[in-house]
Short mmCIF file of C-alpha atoms in Angstrom, two decimals:
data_model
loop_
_atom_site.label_atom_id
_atom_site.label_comp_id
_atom_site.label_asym_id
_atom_site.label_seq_id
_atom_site.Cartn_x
_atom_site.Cartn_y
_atom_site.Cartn_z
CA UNK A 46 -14.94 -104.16 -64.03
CA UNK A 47 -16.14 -101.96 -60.88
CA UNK A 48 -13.83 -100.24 -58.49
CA UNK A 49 -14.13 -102.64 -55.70
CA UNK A 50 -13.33 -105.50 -57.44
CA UNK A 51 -10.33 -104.02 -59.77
CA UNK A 52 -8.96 -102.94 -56.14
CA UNK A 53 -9.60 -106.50 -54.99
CA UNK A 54 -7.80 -107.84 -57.23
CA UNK A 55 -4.76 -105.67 -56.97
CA UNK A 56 -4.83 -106.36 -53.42
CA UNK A 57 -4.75 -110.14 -54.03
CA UNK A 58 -2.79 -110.92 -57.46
CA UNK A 59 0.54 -109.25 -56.19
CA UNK A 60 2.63 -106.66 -57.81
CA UNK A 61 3.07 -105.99 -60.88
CA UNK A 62 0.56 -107.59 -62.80
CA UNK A 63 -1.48 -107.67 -65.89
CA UNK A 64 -4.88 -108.42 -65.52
CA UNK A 65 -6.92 -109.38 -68.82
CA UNK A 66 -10.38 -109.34 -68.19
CA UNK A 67 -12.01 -111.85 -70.87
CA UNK A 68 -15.63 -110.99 -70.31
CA UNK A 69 -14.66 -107.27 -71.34
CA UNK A 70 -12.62 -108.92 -73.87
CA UNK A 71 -15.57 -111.04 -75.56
CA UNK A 72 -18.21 -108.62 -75.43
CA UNK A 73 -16.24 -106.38 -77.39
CA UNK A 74 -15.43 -108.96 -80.09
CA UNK A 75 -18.59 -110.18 -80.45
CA UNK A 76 -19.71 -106.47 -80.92
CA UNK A 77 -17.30 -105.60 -83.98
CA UNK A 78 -18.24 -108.59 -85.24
CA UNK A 79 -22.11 -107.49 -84.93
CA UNK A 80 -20.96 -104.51 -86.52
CA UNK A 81 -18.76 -105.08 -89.40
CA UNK A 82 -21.31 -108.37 -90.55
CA UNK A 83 -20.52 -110.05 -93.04
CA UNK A 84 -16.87 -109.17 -92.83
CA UNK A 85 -14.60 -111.49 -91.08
CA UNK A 86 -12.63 -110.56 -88.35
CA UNK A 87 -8.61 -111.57 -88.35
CA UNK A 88 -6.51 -111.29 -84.88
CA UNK A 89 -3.42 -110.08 -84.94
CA UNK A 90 -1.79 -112.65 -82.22
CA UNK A 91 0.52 -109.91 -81.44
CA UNK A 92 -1.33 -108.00 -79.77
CA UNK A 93 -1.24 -110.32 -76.57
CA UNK A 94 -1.07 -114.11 -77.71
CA UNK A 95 -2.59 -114.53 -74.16
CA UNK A 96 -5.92 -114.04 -75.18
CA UNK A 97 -5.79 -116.45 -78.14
CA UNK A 98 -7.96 -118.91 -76.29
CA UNK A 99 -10.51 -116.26 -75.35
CA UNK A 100 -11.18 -115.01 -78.80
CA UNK A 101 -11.59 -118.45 -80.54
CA UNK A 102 -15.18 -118.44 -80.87
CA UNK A 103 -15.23 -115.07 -81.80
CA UNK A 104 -12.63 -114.53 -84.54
CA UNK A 105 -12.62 -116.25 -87.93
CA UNK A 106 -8.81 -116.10 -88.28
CA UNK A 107 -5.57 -115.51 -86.22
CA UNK A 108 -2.30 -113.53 -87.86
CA UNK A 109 0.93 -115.42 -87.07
CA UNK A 110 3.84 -112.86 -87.62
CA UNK A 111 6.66 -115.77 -86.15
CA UNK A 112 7.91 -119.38 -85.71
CA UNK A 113 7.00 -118.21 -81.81
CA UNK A 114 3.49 -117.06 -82.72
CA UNK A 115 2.74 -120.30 -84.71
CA UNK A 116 4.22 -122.65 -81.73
CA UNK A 117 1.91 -120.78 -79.29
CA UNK A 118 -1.25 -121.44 -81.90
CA UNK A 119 -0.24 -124.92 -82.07
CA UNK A 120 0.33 -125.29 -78.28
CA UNK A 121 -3.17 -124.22 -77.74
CA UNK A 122 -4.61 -126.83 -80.41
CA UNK A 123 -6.44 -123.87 -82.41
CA UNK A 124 -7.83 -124.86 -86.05
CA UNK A 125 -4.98 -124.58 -88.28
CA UNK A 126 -7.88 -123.35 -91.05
CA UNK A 127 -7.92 -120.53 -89.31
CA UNK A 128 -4.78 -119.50 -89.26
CA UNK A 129 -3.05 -116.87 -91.71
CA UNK A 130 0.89 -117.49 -92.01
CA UNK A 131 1.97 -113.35 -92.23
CA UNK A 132 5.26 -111.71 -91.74
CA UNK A 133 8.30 -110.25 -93.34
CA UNK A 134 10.99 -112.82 -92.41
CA UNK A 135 9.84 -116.31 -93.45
CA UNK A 136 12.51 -118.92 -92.87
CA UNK A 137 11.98 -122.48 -95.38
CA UNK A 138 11.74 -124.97 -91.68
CA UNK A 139 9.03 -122.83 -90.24
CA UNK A 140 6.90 -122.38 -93.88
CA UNK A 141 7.65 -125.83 -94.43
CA UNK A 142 6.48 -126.93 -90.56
CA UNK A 143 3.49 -125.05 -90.49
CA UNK A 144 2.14 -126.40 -94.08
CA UNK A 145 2.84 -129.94 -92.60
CA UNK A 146 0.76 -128.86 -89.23
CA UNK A 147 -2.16 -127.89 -91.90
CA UNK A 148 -1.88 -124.18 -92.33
CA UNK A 149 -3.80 -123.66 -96.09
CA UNK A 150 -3.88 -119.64 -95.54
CA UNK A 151 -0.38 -117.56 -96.32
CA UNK A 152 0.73 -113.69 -97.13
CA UNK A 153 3.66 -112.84 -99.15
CA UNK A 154 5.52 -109.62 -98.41
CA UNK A 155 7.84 -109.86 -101.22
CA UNK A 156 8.28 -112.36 -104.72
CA UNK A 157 10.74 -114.30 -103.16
CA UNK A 158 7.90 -115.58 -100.41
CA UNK A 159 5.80 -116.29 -102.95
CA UNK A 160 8.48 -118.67 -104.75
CA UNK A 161 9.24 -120.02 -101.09
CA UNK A 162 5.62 -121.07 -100.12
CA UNK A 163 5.26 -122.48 -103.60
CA UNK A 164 8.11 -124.67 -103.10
CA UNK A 165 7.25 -126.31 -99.64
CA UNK A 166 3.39 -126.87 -101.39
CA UNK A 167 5.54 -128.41 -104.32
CA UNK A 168 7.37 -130.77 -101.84
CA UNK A 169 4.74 -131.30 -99.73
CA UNK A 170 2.15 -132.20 -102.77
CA UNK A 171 -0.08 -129.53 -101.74
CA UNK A 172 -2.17 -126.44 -102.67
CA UNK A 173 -2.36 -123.71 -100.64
CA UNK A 174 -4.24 -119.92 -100.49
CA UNK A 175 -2.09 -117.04 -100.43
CA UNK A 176 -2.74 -113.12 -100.25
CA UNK A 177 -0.34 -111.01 -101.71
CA UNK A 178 0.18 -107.96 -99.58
CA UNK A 179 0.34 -104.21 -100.97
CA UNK A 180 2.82 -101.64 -99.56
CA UNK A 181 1.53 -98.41 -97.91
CA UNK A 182 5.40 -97.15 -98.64
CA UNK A 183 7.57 -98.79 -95.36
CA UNK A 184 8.96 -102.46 -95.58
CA UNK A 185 5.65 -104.00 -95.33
CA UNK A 186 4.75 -105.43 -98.92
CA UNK A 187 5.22 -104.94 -102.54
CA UNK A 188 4.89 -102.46 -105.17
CA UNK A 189 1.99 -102.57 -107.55
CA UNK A 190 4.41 -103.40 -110.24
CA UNK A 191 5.80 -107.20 -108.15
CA UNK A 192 2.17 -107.48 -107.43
CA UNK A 193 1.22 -106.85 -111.00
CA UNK A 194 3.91 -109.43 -112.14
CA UNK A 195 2.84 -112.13 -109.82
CA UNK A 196 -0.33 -111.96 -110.87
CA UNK A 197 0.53 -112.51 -114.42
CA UNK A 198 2.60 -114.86 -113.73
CA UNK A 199 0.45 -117.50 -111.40
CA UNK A 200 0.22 -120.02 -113.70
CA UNK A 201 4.08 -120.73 -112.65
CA UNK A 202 2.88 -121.64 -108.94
CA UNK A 203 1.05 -124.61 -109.09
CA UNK A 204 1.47 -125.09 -105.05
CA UNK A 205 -0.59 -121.82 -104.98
CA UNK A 206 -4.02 -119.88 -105.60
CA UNK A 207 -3.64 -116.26 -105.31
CA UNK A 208 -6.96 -114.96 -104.01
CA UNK A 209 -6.50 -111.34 -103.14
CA UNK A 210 -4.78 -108.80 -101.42
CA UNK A 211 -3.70 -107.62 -98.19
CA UNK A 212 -3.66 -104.31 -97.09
CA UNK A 213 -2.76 -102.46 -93.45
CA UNK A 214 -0.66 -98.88 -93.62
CA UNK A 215 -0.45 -98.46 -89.48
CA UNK A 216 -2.74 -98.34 -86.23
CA UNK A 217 -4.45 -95.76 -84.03
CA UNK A 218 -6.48 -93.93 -87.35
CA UNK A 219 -8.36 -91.53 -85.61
CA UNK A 220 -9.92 -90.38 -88.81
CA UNK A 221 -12.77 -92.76 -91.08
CA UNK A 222 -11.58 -90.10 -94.08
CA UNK A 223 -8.33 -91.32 -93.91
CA UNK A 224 -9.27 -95.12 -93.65
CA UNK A 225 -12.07 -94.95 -96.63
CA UNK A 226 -9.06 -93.43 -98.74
CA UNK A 227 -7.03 -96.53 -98.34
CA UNK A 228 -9.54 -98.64 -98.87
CA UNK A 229 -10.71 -96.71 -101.89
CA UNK A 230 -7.33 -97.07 -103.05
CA UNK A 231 -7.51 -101.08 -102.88
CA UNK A 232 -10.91 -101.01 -104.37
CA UNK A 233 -9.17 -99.45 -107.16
CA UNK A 234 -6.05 -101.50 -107.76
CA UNK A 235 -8.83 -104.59 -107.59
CA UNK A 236 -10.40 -103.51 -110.25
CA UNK A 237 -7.59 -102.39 -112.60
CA UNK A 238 -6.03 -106.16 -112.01
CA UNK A 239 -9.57 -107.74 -113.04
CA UNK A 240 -10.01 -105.78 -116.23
CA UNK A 241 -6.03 -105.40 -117.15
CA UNK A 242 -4.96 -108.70 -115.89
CA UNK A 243 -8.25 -110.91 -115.81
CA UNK A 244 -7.54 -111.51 -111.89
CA UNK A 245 -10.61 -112.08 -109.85
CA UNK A 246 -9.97 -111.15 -106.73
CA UNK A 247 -11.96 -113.34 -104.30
CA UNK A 248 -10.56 -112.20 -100.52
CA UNK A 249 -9.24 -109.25 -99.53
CA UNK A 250 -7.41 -108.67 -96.10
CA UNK A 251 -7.80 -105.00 -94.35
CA UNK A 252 -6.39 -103.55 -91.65
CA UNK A 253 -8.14 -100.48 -90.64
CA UNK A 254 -6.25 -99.33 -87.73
CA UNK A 255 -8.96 -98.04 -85.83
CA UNK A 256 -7.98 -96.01 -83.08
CA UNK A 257 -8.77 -96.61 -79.40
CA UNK A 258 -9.17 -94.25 -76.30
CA UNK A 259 -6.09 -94.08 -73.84
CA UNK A 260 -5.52 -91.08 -72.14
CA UNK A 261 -7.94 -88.71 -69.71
CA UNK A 262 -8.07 -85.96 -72.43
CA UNK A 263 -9.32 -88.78 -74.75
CA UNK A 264 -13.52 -88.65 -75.53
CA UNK A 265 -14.12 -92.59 -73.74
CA UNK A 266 -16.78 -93.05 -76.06
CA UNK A 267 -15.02 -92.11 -79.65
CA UNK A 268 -14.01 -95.77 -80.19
CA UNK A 269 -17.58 -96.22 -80.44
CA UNK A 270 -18.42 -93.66 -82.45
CA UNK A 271 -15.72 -94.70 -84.41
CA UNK A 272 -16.49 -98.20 -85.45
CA UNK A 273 -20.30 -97.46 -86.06
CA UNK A 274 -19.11 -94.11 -89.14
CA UNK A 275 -16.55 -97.26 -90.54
CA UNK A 276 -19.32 -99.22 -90.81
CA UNK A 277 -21.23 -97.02 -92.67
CA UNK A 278 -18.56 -98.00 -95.28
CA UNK A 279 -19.69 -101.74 -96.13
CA UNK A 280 -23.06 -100.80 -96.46
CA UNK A 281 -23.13 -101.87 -100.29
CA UNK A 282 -22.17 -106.17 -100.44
CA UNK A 283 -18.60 -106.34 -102.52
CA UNK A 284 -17.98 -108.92 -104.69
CA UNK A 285 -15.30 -110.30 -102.83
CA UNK A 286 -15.28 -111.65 -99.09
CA UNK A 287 -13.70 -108.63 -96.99
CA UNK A 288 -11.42 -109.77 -93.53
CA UNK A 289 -10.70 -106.61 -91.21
CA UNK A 290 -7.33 -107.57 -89.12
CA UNK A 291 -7.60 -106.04 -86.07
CA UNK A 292 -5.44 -106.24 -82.85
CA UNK A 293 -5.72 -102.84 -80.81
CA UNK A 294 -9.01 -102.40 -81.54
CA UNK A 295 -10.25 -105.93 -79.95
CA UNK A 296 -7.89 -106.05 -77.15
CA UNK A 297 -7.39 -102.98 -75.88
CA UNK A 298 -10.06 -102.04 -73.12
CA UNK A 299 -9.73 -105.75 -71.33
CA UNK A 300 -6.53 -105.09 -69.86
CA UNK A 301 -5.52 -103.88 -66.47
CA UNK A 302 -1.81 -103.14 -65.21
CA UNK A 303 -1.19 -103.58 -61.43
CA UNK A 304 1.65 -101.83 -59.47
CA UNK A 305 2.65 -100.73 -56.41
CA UNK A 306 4.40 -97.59 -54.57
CA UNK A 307 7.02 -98.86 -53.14
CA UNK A 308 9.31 -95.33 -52.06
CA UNK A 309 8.41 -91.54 -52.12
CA UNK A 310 10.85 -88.29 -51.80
CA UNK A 311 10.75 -84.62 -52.47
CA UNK A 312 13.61 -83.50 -54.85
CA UNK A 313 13.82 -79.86 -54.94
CA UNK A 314 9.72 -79.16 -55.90
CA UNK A 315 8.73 -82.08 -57.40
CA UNK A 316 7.25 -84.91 -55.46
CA UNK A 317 8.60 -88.34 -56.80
CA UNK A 318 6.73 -91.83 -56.37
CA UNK A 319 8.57 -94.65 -57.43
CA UNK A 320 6.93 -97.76 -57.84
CA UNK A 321 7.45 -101.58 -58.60
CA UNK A 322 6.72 -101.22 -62.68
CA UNK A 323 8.13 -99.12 -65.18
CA UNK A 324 7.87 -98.66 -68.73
CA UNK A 325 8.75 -101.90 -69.30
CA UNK A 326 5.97 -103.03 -68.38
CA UNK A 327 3.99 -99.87 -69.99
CA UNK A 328 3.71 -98.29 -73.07
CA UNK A 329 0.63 -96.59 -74.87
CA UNK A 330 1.15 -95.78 -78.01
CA UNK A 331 1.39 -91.66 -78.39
CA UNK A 332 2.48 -92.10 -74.27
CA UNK A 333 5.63 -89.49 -75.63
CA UNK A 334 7.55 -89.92 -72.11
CA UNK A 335 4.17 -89.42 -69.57
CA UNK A 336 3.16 -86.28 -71.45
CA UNK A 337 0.11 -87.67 -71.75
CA UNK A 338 -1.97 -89.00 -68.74
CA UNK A 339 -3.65 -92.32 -69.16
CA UNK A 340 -7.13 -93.14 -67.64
CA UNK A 341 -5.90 -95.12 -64.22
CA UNK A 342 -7.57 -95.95 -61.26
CA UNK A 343 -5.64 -95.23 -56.91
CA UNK A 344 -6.30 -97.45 -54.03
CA UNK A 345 -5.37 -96.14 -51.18
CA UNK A 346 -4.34 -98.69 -48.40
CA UNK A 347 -5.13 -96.83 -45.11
CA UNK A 348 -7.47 -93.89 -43.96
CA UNK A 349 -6.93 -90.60 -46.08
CA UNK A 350 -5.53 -87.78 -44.32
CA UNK A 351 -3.48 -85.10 -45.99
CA UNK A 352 -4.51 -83.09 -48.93
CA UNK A 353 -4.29 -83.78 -52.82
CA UNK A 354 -0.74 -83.47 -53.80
CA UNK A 355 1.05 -83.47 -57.55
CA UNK A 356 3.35 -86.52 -57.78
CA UNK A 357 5.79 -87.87 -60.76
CA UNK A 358 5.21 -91.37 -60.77
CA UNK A 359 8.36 -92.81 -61.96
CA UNK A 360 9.56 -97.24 -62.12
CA UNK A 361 11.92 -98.92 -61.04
CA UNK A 362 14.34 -98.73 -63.71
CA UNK A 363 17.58 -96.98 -64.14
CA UNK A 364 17.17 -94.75 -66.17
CA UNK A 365 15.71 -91.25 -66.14
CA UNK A 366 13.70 -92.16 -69.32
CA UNK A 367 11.72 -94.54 -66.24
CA UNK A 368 8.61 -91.81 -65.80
CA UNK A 369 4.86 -93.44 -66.13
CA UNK A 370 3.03 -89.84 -65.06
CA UNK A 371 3.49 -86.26 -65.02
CA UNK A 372 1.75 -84.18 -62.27
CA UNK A 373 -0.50 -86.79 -61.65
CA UNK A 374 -3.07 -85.65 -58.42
CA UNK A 375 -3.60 -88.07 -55.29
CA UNK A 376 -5.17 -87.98 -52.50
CA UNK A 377 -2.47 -89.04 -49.71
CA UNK A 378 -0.72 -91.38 -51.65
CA UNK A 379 1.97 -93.60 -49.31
CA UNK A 380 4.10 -96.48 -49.97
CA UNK A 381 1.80 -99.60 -50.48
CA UNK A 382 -0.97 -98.11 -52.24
CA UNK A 383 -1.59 -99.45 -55.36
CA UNK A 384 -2.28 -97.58 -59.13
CA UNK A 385 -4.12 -99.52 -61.56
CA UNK A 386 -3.18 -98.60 -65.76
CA UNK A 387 -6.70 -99.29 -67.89
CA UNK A 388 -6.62 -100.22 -71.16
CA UNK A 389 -3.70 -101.96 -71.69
CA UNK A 390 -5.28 -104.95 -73.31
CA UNK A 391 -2.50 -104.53 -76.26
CA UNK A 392 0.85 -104.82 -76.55
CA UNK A 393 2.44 -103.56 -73.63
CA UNK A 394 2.19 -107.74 -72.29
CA UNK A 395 4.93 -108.21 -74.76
CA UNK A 396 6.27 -104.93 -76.32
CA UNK A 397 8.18 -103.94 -73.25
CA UNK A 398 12.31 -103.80 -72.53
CA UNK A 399 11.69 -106.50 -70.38
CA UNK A 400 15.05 -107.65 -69.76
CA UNK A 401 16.62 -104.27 -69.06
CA UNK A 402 18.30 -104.14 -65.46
CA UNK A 403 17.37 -107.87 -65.11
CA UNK A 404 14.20 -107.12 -63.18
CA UNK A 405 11.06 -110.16 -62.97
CA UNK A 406 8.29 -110.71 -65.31
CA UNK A 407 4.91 -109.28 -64.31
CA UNK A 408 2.34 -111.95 -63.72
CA UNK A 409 -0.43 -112.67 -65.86
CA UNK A 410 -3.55 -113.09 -65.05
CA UNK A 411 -6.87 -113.64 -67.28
CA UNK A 412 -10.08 -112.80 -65.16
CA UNK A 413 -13.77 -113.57 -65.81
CA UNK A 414 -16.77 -113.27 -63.10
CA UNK A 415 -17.71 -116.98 -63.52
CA UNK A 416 -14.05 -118.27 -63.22
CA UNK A 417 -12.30 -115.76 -60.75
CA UNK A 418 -8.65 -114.74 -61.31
CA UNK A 419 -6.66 -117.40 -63.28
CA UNK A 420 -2.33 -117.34 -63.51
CA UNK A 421 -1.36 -117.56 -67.08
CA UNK A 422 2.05 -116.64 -66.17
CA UNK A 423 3.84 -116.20 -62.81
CA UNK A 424 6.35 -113.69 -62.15
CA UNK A 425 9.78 -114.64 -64.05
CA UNK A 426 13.15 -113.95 -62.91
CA UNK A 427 15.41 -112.66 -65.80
CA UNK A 428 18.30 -112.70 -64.57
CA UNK A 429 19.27 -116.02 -65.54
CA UNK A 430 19.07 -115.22 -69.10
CA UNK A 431 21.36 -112.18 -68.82
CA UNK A 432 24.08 -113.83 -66.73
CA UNK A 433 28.11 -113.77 -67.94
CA UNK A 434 29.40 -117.17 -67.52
CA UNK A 435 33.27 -117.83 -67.72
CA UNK A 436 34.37 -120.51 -70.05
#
C-alpha cells in the first residue's frame, strides 16, 4: 500500500486501528504456495482468525487450536474437510461437536487424545484421520517412545487411521540449516517406524517457522530470500504428501496498526509522546521493550516547521513497561499526527493485554483496492467485562 493512501486511511478509519490489507495478504499466499508446490499449505487460525475468509482459496487447510477457533470456522461456513482439529487441551463436548459438524482431520498431543478422539468416532460410528504430533522438547507433543507405542498399537482404534506425523519446534527461524535439521530429523524417525514398525506414513505436517522482517535494522527482502533456499529443500518428490503450517509467515506483511499522538512533554532530556495505543495493541516478536525499532510510517497533520527531534513514543497504559519506540526521529511531530506500525499482520490482533486498565478494542478493518475499507470489528468498550458488581 503507498504512502498516500496508508495516510488516508489513518485519517479516515479512526484511532487505533488495525488495518489488514487482503490484496497484500493474497498475493503473498498464493506466492508460497507457487513456491513450496506440491506441498500443501496449513493456516494457523491464530495468527489473526480475521483473515480466515481471505485465505480460503488459497490454503488447503486451517489449524484450530480452540472450541473459539472452531466456532469462528464454523461461523464463517468454511469446509469442515479442511479443517485440522490441533491443540493441547481437548475437552470430550468440543471433540465430540466438531466430529458431528464434519471435521475428518485431528492431531494428538498426548495418548490420552488419541483414546479421546477414538471414542467420540466410536460413538459417533465414524472414522476419522489423525496425525500424531512429535515433541521438539516443551509441552507440545509426545516422545518417540508414546509415538512408537501408538503406532503399534492402532489396531486398538478402530474410530481412527493414523497417517503421519506432525512436527513444529517454534517460529521466527532465521536460519534454513536449522530448519533442514528438523526436518531431517522427521525424515528419519519416518523411516525407522516403516522398517521397525511396518507404519507407512502417508502425511506429514511441518511447521517451518520461517522468519519474517520486522524491524529497520532487518534486510526487507530476507523473507524472500528465505523461502526461495527452503525450497531448495523439496526439490526431490517424498513419498508421502508434505503440509507446511504456517501463520507468521502468510500474515505478517498485510497488516497495518493505526494510532494517534494524543499528549507530548519533556521530562528531564527525554522527549515523551504518548499516544492512543500501547503494547496492547503491539507486540513483535524479539520487540524486547522498544529496543528494537520497527519499520513504521509518520503523517504529519499540519505544515512542518521545527527540526527533527528524538522522541520516546510511549501508550496509554499505566505502566512504565507502556514504551512502543526508543529514540525514534520526527520531523515536528504534534498532538494529532498519526504513526502507522507495518507488518503486524500476526498476532498482535489478538495476543495483546487487552483488558488491562479497561481501555476499548481497536477497530478492525480488512482493506482491498476493489472493495475500499471494510469494519470487521468496531471499537469495544471493556469495561463492562471487568466491572465489580455487589451481590
Amino acid at each position: 500500500m503507498d504512502e498516500r493512501r496508508l495516510e488516508n486511511l489513518a485519517v479516515s478509519l479512526g484511532t487505533p486501528s488495525y488495518v489488514f490489507d487482503t490484496d497484500v495478504l493474497k498475493a503473498r499466499a498464493a506466492w508460497v504456495a507457487e513456491s513450496l508446490r506440491p506441498a500443501g499449505i496449513c493456516f494457523a487460525i491464530k495468527a489473526n482468525p480475521f483473515l480466515v475468509g481471505a485465505l480460503d482459496a488459497h490454503v488447503d487447510r486451517y489449524e484450530v487450536c480452540s472450541p473459539g477457533e472452531f466456532h469462528i470456522c464454523v461461523q464463517n461456513g468454511l469446509d469442515m474437510d479442511k479443517i485440522v482439529l490441533s491443540g493441547v487441551n481437548k475437552e470430550y463436548e468440543d471433540v465430540r461437536y466438531a466430529m458431528e459438524q464434519g471435521v475428518v482431520h485431528y492431531t494428538a498431543e498426548s495418548k490420552s487424545q488419541v483414546s479421546l478422539v477414538d471414542r467420540c468416532a466410536a460413538e459417533l460410528g465414524k472414522q476419522v484421520e489423525i496425525l500424531l504430533r512429535v515433541t521438539s522438547g516443551n509441552q507440545f507433543g509426545m516422545s518417540e517412545a508414546d509415538v512408537t507405542e501408538l503406532i503399534r498399537k492402532r489396531a486398538e482404534f478402530p474410530g481412527l487411521q493414523i497417517t503421519g506425523l506432525q512436527y513444529f519446534s517454534g517460529t521466527q527461524k532465521k536460519a534454513v540449516k536449522k530448519i533442514a535439521a528438523e526436518l531431517a530429523y522427521m525424515e528419519g524417525l519416518i523411516q525407522r517406524l516403516e522398517e521397525e514398525e511396518g507404519f507407512t506414513t502417508r502425511v506429514l505436517e511441518f511447521g517451518p517457522g520461517l522468519g519474517v522482517p520486522y524491524f529497520t535494522k532487518d534486510d526487507p527482502e530476507e523473507d524472500r530470500k528465505l523461502l526461495a533456499e527452503f525450497a531448495e529443500l523439496f526439490w526431490e518428490k517424498r513419498p508421502y504428501e508434505i503440509i507446511f503450517e504456517m501463520g507468521r509467515f502468510l500474515t505478517a506483511s498485510c497488516g497495518y496498526y493505526v494510532t494517534r499522538i494524543v499528549d507530548q512533554k519533556k521530562n528531564d532530556a527525554v522527549n515523551v509522546c504518548i499516544v492512543d495505543g500501547g503494547i496492547h495493541h503491539v507486540n513483535y516478536y524479539g520487540q524486547n521493550m522498544a529496543m528494537k525499532t520497527p519499520v513504521l510510517s509518520f503523517f504529519p497533520q499540519h505544515p512542518l516547521e521545527q527540526k527533527e527531534e528524538e522522541w520516546t513514543v510511549y501508550g496509554s497504559l499505566c505502566t512504565v513497561a507502556d514504551v512502543l519506540l526508543k529514540k525514534l526521529s520526527l520531523p515536528d511531530a504534534r498532538v494529532g499526527d498519526y504513526l502507522v506500525f507495518h507488518n503486524i499482520g500476526a498476532y498482535s490482533v489478538t495476543e495483546g493485554i487487552y483488558l488491562f486498565l479497561s481501555r476499548r478494542m481497536p477497530k478492525i478493518w480488512l482493506y482491498s483496492e476493489a472493495e475500499g475499507a471494510r469494519l470487521q470489528r468496531d471499537g469495544l468498550e471493556t469495561w463492562t467485562w471487568n466491572t465489580w458488581r455487589e451481590e
